[in-house]
Amino acid sequence: MLIDATRHLKFVMLAQPAATILEIEATLGIVQEILRGWSLDEIAAEVNLQAAHGTVPDHERLRILTGGLPLYVQTAARLSATQYGGDIGAMCSAVEAQTNLVETSQEIILTRLFETLPYLARDVAAVLAISDVPLSEAEAGRLIDKSLGISAPEFAAAIRQLRPLGVVCAFSGQRLQIHDALRVLGLSRFNSFPAPKIKIARETLKELIIESFEKKRDQSRFPLYVRTLVELGELKTLIDLATEEWFHELGISAGIWESLDSAAHNEAIDAEQCFYALDGLVFADMKSGNVAKTQQRLHEMQKLIDENGLGAHELLVVRLKQMLFDADQGREKHVMEALQQIKEVLPDNAAYQRIFRYNVAWSFLILKRYDKAESIAHELVAEYYDVLGLEISDVMFRSNKQIAEKLVHTESLHDDLKHLADSLDACAKCANAQGKDSGLARVHAAKFYGLANAISSFINVNQDLVDEFIGRSDYVGAREIIEQHLLPTVLEHKMLEKILSVRGQYAVVLAYCGDYDSADAELARLDPYRPGLSPNQCAEIDNQKQLVGKLRALKVRPGMVNTTPAYLRTASQKVGRNDPCPCGSGRKYKRCHGQFLGPLFDLFRRA
């Protein structure tokens, strides 16, 4: 054979998935390598080329739907442009719901492959399609057994048929997952099963995920867990999740808000459940900046209390949230009145008192009463250190692992860590707002957010820390924060709503470090996403491009001093909310050092 005739030539064999793959592997002593497809940036470039558009999460949906395979991406983007007004999100929704009227090339090509499979193998693939994360061989076997009632040898035989065809991918640790590009076809078959069989499969998957949480604390499966709850219609659990502070840190929606909105207006659900469904929805409304909807939800919550005699705890929840909303709207008189009303129903409990005082501190911060806010926040930092059994020396120059060893493990450990980090972050914001450096407040806040696994807050405080390092002229330190902490966290946890902001900030930091070409290249990679971005996001990227251009013209590099850091501004320096932030981040002031809305979301959850 030609392959045996030389040791100096290397051969690449491109092959369609087929049963003969096993024969080729055995004959030549080689192992197949599955092509993984385009990256998110490459997909965005193709979508833009086809005159289509979408948000970053929409691009990720398209990547998952097509497996990133170029032909499938191209035809899906073209279909979006011709049939869905260029909206790839709408196209993905139609294909996922199987309501698209025009077949994609992916469906045409892969349907032929799928229909050649034995009947049982197709059923196995259909059940595996309900999980978009790898399952261990034991987990997959249990899922198939419960769903289809087949034996272990039959399951193994089906997997042996599916793997050579690329229908099922095998990962290290004997983990299995259906190929992304075939999931739509698998789900189509799965949805044709009888309703009882579908329910059994999803309930079994839920059990497997819960067990993996308990044994391995594997957060990568949490989005799948939420989607499974939505599919099963388990409203009570969804409502409980939506009112948990840590849940919102993970940046998951997965249809939960639509389910909560339905629950909030379902007369068959008791008043307390409706109240807490509304409680979770307030977060989504505030995040989207929907002021009218937020006020409407708060009014509905108060109405449920009045008409159904709900308890003091519900009254406390709605009053705290109304106070924070009034603060955001600049209604100081209403805030001061709310403070007195809240004290009337506030339990005589140290933990409740700390949370209340923290809400007061943030209300004062939003109202620009910085001295009062800072005083309360400093007191809370000291108290939370005591609660957690820590001294400042336990944190200085210590890793998170070393700090964790010193902690007093209380029932509310996770919340106490998060609230300590929040209090430190409040101290930092108050210091900056008064023209002062925040010292180590943000560094320590980042440590405690990490210990609390508060992913969203960890990203936010590190972005602020990068800006502060730029203000201190420590450009290399700012780059290390982004490369060692921010980007890995955003990518690992797929925080897609934040990725463009972090990458734009990274481009600015690269320019401060004198790496102008890399900065321009990074911003250029963001251009294909522009058609699906909001005007504010586009303006932010434009500001960053202008700033990179200025830094190149000035030949800025490490060692040069930034003369206008945010924390050195005097009170007389007025900055418009839509102006570039003087800290040099390239972000708008209202989205950088003038931003209090992000922390306000956390307060609504905590309230």
PDB file of C-alpha atoms in Angstrom, residues 6 34 79 88 128 209 262 279 322 324 359 374 387 403-404 469 474 522-524 527 552 567:
ATOM      1  CA  THR A   6       6.923   5.849   2.787  1.00  0.00           C
ATOM      2  CA  ILE A  34     -14.203  14.457  14.142  1.00  0.00           C
ATOM      3  CA  LEU A  79     -32.352  30.822   5.098  1.00  0.00           C
ATOM      4  CA  ILE A  88     -30.985  34.086  12.949  1.00  0.00           C
ATOM      5  CA  LEU A 128     -29.691  11.008  23.876  1.00  0.00           C
ATOM      6  CA  ILE A 209     -28.418  15.959  36.718  1.00  0.00           C
ATOM      7  CA  SER A 262     -47.379  32.474  32.665  1.00  0.00           C
ATOM      8  CA  ASP A 279     -40.557  38.566  42.436  1.00  0.00           C
ATOM      9  CA  GLN A 322     -39.886  49.517  45.945  1.00  0.00           C
ATOM     10  CA  LEU A 324     -34.498  50.437  45.575  1.00  0.00           C
ATOM     11  CA  ASN A 359     -29.917  47.832  50.789  1.00  0.00           C
ATOM     12  CA  GLU A 374     -19.588  54.357  52.528  1.00  0.00           C
ATOM     13  CA  VAL A 387     -19.394  36.248  60.873  1.00  0.00           C
ATOM     14  CA  ILE A 403      -8.916  31.697  52.567  1.00  0.00           C
ATOM     15  CA  ALA A 404     -11.458  28.858  52.340  1.00  0.00           C
ATOM     16  CA  PHE A 469      -5.649  49.512  37.080  1.00  0.00           C
ATOM     17  CA  ASP A 474      -0.704  49.703  35.643  1.00  0.00           C
ATOM     18  CA  GLU A 522      -9.637  42.118  18.316  1.00  0.00           C
ATOM     19  CA  LEU A 523     -12.052  44.968  17.569  1.00  0.00           C
ATOM     20  CA  ALA A 524     -12.238  43.899  13.917  1.00  0.00           C
ATOM     21  CA  ASP A 527     -17.542  43.945  13.717  1.00  0.00           C
ATOM     22  CA  ARG A 552      -1.728  54.551  18.879  1.00  0.00           C
ATOM     23  CA  TYR A 567     -10.821  58.079  41.000  1.00  0.00           C
TER      24      TYR A 567
END
